[in-house]
Each structure stands twice: as structure tokens, then as C-alpha cells.
Coordinates of C-alpha atoms in Angstrom, one line a residue:
X1 CA 90.8 119.4 122.4
X2 CA 94.0 118.9 120.4
X3 CA 93.3 122.1 118.4
X4 CA 93.0 124.3 121.4
X5 CA 96.5 123.2 122.7
X6 CA 98.0 123.7 119.2
X7 CA 96.4 127.2 119.0
X8 CA 97.8 128.1 122.4
X9 CA 101.3 127.2 121.3
X10 CA 101.1 129.0 118.0
X11 CA 99.7 132.1 119.6
X12 CA 102.6 131.9 122.1
X13 CA 105.1 131.8 119.3
X14 CA 103.6 135.0 117.8
X15 CA 101.7 133.6 114.9
X16 CA 98.4 135.1 113.7
X17 CA 95.7 132.4 113.9
X18 CA 92.3 131.8 112.5
X19 CA 90.1 129.1 113.9
X20 CA 87.2 127.4 112.2
X21 CA 85.0 125.3 114.5
X22 CA 81.3 124.5 114.7
X23 CA 81.6 123.8 118.5
X24 CA 79.8 120.5 118.1
X25 CA 82.4 118.9 120.3
X26 CA 84.7 121.9 121.1
X27 CA 84.2 124.2 124.1
X28 CA 84.2 127.9 123.9
X29 CA 86.2 128.3 127.1
X30 CA 89.1 126.6 125.4
X31 CA 89.3 129.3 122.7
X32 CA 92.4 131.4 122.9
X33 CA 91.5 135.1 122.9
X34 CA 94.6 135.8 120.8
X35 CA 93.1 134.0 117.8
X36 CA 90.4 135.0 115.4
X37 CA 87.4 132.7 115.7
X38 CA 84.9 131.7 113.0
X39 CA 81.9 129.6 114.2
X40 CA 81.5 127.7 110.9
X41 CA 81.1 124.1 109.7
X42 CA 83.7 122.7 107.3
X43 CA 80.8 121.1 105.4
X44 CA 79.7 124.6 104.3
X45 CA 82.3 125.4 101.6
X46 CA 80.9 128.8 100.6
X47 CA 81.1 130.1 104.2
X48 CA 84.6 128.7 105.0
X49 CA 86.3 129.6 101.7
X50 CA 87.0 133.3 102.5
X51 CA 88.5 132.4 105.8
X52 CA 91.4 130.8 104.0
X53 CA 92.5 134.0 102.2
X54 CA 95.9 135.2 103.4
X55 CA 96.6 131.9 105.2
X56 CA 100.0 130.2 104.8
X57 CA 99.5 127.0 106.8
X58 CA 96.4 125.0 107.5
X59 CA 96.2 122.5 110.4
X60 CA 93.2 120.3 109.6
X61 CA 92.0 118.8 112.9
X62 CA 88.3 119.1 112.4
X63 CA 86.6 115.7 112.3
X64 CA 83.8 113.7 113.8
X65 CA 86.1 111.5 116.0
X66 CA 85.8 108.1 117.6
X67 CA 84.8 104.7 116.2
X68 CA 81.5 103.9 117.9
X69 CA 79.7 107.1 116.8
X70 CA 80.7 106.4 113.2
X71 CA 79.3 102.9 113.4
X72 CA 76.0 104.3 114.8
X73 CA 75.8 107.1 112.2
X74 CA 78.1 106.5 109.2
X75 CA 76.4 109.1 107.0
X76 CA 76.9 112.0 109.4
X77 CA 80.6 111.1 110.1
X78 CA 81.2 110.7 106.3
X79 CA 79.9 114.3 105.8
X80 CA 82.3 115.6 108.4
X81 CA 85.4 113.5 107.7
X82 CA 85.4 113.1 103.9
X83 CA 83.2 116.0 102.5
X84 CA 84.6 118.4 105.1
X85 CA 88.2 117.4 104.4
X86 CA 87.7 117.9 100.6
X87 CA 86.3 121.3 101.3
X88 CA 89.3 122.2 103.4
X89 CA 91.7 121.1 100.6
X90 CA 89.8 122.9 97.8
X91 CA 89.7 126.1 100.0
X92 CA 93.4 125.8 100.7
X93 CA 94.2 125.2 97.1
X94 CA 92.1 128.2 95.9
X95 CA 93.6 130.5 98.5
X96 CA 97.2 129.6 97.7
X97 CA 98.0 128.0 101.1
X98 CA 101.5 126.7 101.3
X99 CA 100.9 123.5 103.3
X100 CA 98.1 121.5 104.9
X101 CA 98.9 119.4 107.9
X102 CA 96.3 116.7 108.3
X103 CA 95.4 114.9 111.5
X104 CA 95.1 111.3 110.4
X105 CA 94.3 108.2 112.5
X106 CA 96.2 105.1 113.5
X107 CA 92.8 103.3 113.3
X108 CA 93.6 102.9 109.5
X109 CA 95.9 100.0 110.5
X110 CA 93.0 97.9 111.8
X111 CA 93.9 94.3 112.7
X112 CA 97.4 94.5 111.2
X113 CA 99.2 91.5 112.8
X114 CA 102.7 93.0 112.7
X115 CA 103.7 95.3 115.5
X116 CA 105.1 97.9 115.7
X117 CA 103.0 99.4 112.9
X118 CA 105.0 101.0 110.1
X119 CA 103.6 103.5 107.7
X120 CA 103.9 101.1 104.8
X121 CA 101.6 98.5 106.4
X122 CA 98.4 98.1 104.3
X123 CA 95.2 99.8 105.5
X124 CA 92.7 97.5 107.2
X125 CA 89.7 99.7 108.0
X126 CA 87.3 98.1 110.5
X127 CA 84.8 100.9 110.8
X128 CA 83.5 104.0 109.0
X129 CA 85.7 106.3 111.0
X130 CA 89.0 104.6 110.1
X131 CA 87.9 104.4 106.5
X132 CA 86.9 108.0 106.3
X133 CA 90.2 109.2 107.9
X134 CA 92.1 107.0 105.5
X135 CA 90.3 108.5 102.5
X136 CA 91.4 111.9 103.9
X137 CA 95.0 110.7 103.6
X138 CA 94.4 109.7 100.0
X139 CA 93.0 113.1 99.3
X140 CA 96.0 114.8 100.8
X141 CA 98.3 112.8 98.5
X142 CA 96.1 113.4 95.5
X143 CA 96.1 117.2 96.0
X144 CA 99.9 117.2 96.2
X145 CA 100.1 115.2 93.0
X146 CA 97.4 117.1 91.0
X147 CA 97.7 120.6 92.3
X148 CA 101.1 120.7 94.0
X149 CA 99.5 121.7 97.3
X150 CA 102.0 120.6 100.0
X151 CA 100.4 118.2 102.4
X152 CA 101.5 115.9 105.3
X153 CA 99.5 113.3 107.2
X154 CA 100.2 112.7 110.9
X155 CA 98.7 109.4 112.1
X156 CA 97.9 109.9 115.7
X157 CA 97.9 107.1 118.2
X158 CA 95.3 107.4 121.0
X159 CA 95.8 111.1 122.0
X160 CA 95.1 112.1 125.6
X161 CA 95.8 115.0 127.9
X162 CA 94.2 118.0 129.6
X163 CA 90.9 119.2 128.0
X164 CA 90.2 115.7 126.7
X165 CA 86.4 114.8 126.6
X166 CA 85.5 113.0 129.9
X167 CA 82.0 111.9 129.0
X168 CA 79.7 111.3 126.0
X169 CA 80.3 109.5 122.7
X170 CA 83.7 111.3 122.1
X171 CA 85.3 110.6 125.5
X172 CA 88.7 108.8 125.5
X173 CA 89.4 105.8 127.8
X174 CA 91.7 107.9 130.0
X175 CA 89.2 110.7 130.2
X176 CA 86.4 108.2 131.1
X177 CA 88.5 106.6 133.8
X178 CA 89.4 109.9 135.4
X179 CA 85.8 111.0 135.4
X180 CA 84.7 107.7 137.0
X181 CA 87.4 107.9 139.7
X182 CA 86.4 111.5 140.5
X183 CA 82.8 110.4 140.9
X184 CA 83.7 107.4 143.0
X185 CA 82.6 104.9 140.4
X186 CA 84.4 101.8 139.2
X187 CA 86.4 102.0 136.0
X188 CA 84.6 100.3 133.2
X189 CA 87.0 98.0 131.3
X190 CA 85.8 96.8 127.9
X191 CA 86.3 93.0 127.5
X192 CA 89.2 91.5 129.3
X193 CA 91.3 94.7 129.4
X194 CA 94.3 93.0 127.9
X195 CA 93.9 94.9 124.6
X196 CA 96.8 97.4 124.3
X197 CA 97.0 100.9 123.0
X198 CA 99.9 103.3 122.2
X199 CA 98.9 106.5 124.1
X200 CA 100.3 109.8 123.0
X201 CA 100.3 113.0 125.1
X202 CA 98.6 116.0 123.5
X203 CA 101.7 118.2 124.0
X204 CA 103.8 115.8 122.0
X205 CA 101.1 115.9 119.2
X206 CA 101.3 119.7 119.2
X207 CA 105.1 119.6 118.7
X208 CA 104.7 117.1 115.8
X209 CA 102.3 119.4 114.0
X210 CA 104.5 122.4 114.4
X211 CA 107.6 120.5 113.2
X212 CA 105.7 119.2 110.2
X213 CA 104.6 122.7 109.3
X214 CA 108.1 124.0 109.5
X215 CA 110.0 121.2 107.8
X216 CA 110.5 121.6 104.0
X217 CA 111.1 117.8 103.7
X218 CA 107.6 117.1 104.8
X219 CA 105.0 118.1 102.2
X220 CA 104.5 115.4 99.6
X221 CA 101.5 113.8 101.2
X222 CA 103.7 111.7 103.5
X223 CA 102.1 109.6 106.2
X224 CA 104.0 109.8 109.5
X225 CA 103.1 107.9 112.7
X226 CA 102.9 110.0 115.8
X227 CA 102.8 107.8 118.9
X228 CA 104.8 107.1 122.0
X229 CA 106.4 103.9 120.6
X230 CA 105.2 102.0 123.7
X231 CA 101.9 100.4 124.4
X232 CA 100.0 99.6 127.6
X233 CA 97.0 97.4 128.3
X234 CA 93.8 99.0 129.4
X235 CA 94.3 97.1 132.7
X236 CA 97.6 98.8 133.1
X237 CA 96.0 102.2 132.5
X238 CA 93.4 101.4 135.2
X239 CA 96.2 100.4 137.6
X240 CA 97.9 103.8 137.0
X241 CA 94.6 105.6 137.9
X242 CA 94.2 103.2 140.9
X243 CA 90.5 102.6 141.3
X244 CA 88.2 99.5 141.5
X245 CA 87.2 98.2 138.1
X246 CA 84.3 96.4 136.4
X247 CA 84.4 94.6 133.1
X248 CA 81.8 95.2 130.3
X249 CA 81.2 93.3 127.1
X250 CA 83.7 93.8 124.2
X251 CA 82.8 96.1 121.3
X252 CA 82.9 95.3 117.5
X253 CA 85.0 97.2 115.0
X254 CA 88.1 98.0 117.2
X255 CA 91.7 96.7 117.0
X256 CA 93.1 94.5 119.6
X257 CA 96.5 96.1 119.8
X258 CA 98.2 99.2 118.6
X259 CA 101.9 100.2 118.7
X260 CA 103.6 102.9 116.6
X261 CA 106.9 102.6 114.9
X262 CA 108.1 106.2 115.2
X263 CA 111.3 105.9 113.2
X264 CA 110.0 108.0 110.3
X265 CA 108.9 110.9 112.7
X266 CA 112.4 110.9 114.3
X267 CA 114.2 110.8 110.9
X268 CA 112.0 113.2 108.9
X269 CA 110.7 115.6 111.5
X270 CA 113.3 115.3 114.3
X271 CA 110.4 114.5 116.6
X272 CA 110.1 112.1 119.5
X273 CA 107.8 111.9 122.4
X274 CA 108.8 113.5 125.7
X275 CA 105.9 112.8 128.1
X276 CA 105.6 109.4 129.7
X277 CA 102.1 107.9 130.3
X278 CA 102.2 108.2 134.1
X279 CA 103.4 111.8 133.9
X280 CA 100.7 112.6 131.3
X281 CA 97.9 111.1 133.4
X282 CA 99.1 113.3 136.4
X283 CA 98.9 116.3 134.1
X284 CA 95.3 115.4 133.3
X285 CA 94.4 115.4 137.0
X286 CA 96.1 118.8 137.7

């Protein structure tokens, strides 16, 4: 869903855009008609390679997202998140692409005890998804060192917004809550609901990607946190949506708390978040 918002903004700015998506989680109605679309899978190198010809910038958002599906099927998520990422990098290198902007994940921080989380905190991968996304970061850095392909890694913190998945394995907590409220169902809170997350609005994520693509200071494989710099408990999110709740058992392999230190994004990219959580949730309902 992030990619569709990014494409909309890039098309609006007058850029010529190519999209690669196998539509396994994406939806055709979100495709911008001003972009050229290739229904391909990034695991198929021979088919995706020609699409990169003539391309200056690559925004690599394709992944099998979410923690629980990766625990259930680690081989499938590995193929998408590691093999697919390597294919994107090799195709970009061979086509002479100027820069790859990689959608990384704050899940790499795991149970890091020190908040807010800074980019130099050690990785603590608790599940296949976080490990795979972290390996993607290492590949970005390696391709800069070995092949001088400019890369930058944006570590997203809990992205939400319009077009987010509302149901199924890839749904986000805010999406699930909004669907449950619309159906008149209680909001399902995992565990005690006191776990906290740094939620980042999709429009702010889009701006970060564009700034990273334009900024010549970002390109050496840097890791940059993209979050709101504030965190909220799941109980607080439920209170914003204002619906009865029910608690369900906690899940393995997930961090208790996340909170981004966004000083590097401010300094290096001139980026900071603009959309507050309550405003963002209202935008999701509109």
C-alpha cells in the first residue's frame, strides 16, 4: 500500500514511473494509470531485469511483510525478502541505476532495551521477517562498497494510512481495528495492550523516500529511522478508535516497545513527520 502512495506522488511530480508487482498483496485498483505496470515477481530475475533499463532511481518496497506469516512460512518469506532483494540489486547494478532506496524495517531492533532506538543499536532479530529485512540492509551496504551502487535504507516504524490492509495475514493493527469497528465487532487487543509502537503515517513515509532519492548526502548504504518519534500503547490506539475491546493471548516473536530516534532523518534528509496519529486515523476513515 505504501508503494501506491509513492507512485501517486511521483507521477504528480511529473516523473516517468515503472512498477513491478506480482499483486500477491497489492490491489489493481490502487495502480496509478500514469505509470507503466509490469505484473512480475522479483524472484524471477530474468523477467524483471529488462524493466530496469533506462531507470535512474529504484524504490524497493516489494516484500512479504509482517512477522507472523514469516514465522509460519520462513522459506517463502526468505525467497521474497532476501532472494528478491538481491535480484533487485543485481538488476539495478547491471542497468546502471543511480540509487536504490530500500524499505527496511524497525523490527531489526528486536528487544533493544534502550529507547528511543538509534540506528547504531545492535540488531536483535526475533523472527524470520526481521532477520530477512536486516540482511537486505547488509546487501545494500555491500553493493555500495563492492559496486559503488548508491543505496540508502529507510527503517520504517509501523506504517499506517489509507489503503492499508484491513484483514488477512498482512493487516496492520490500525487497519484491523478500523475494520472491526465498521463491522460492529470488539477490537481485539493482543496481550495486555500496554505494548507500545511508534506509528508513522504513509504520507510521511512517501516524503522520506523522495527526500532520500534527491539528497546526494544519502547513498552510502546508510540506515535511517523513519518514525514519528512518539509511541502509543495499543490500548491508546483503541481509545482513539473508540470501540469496545476484547483481549486475546500474546504472540511470540514480537517486540514489547518501539520508539524511533529520528535525529538522523532530520539532519541528513531534512525530514520530519507532519501527521499526528489522531489526524492520521481520521484520514484512514475518510
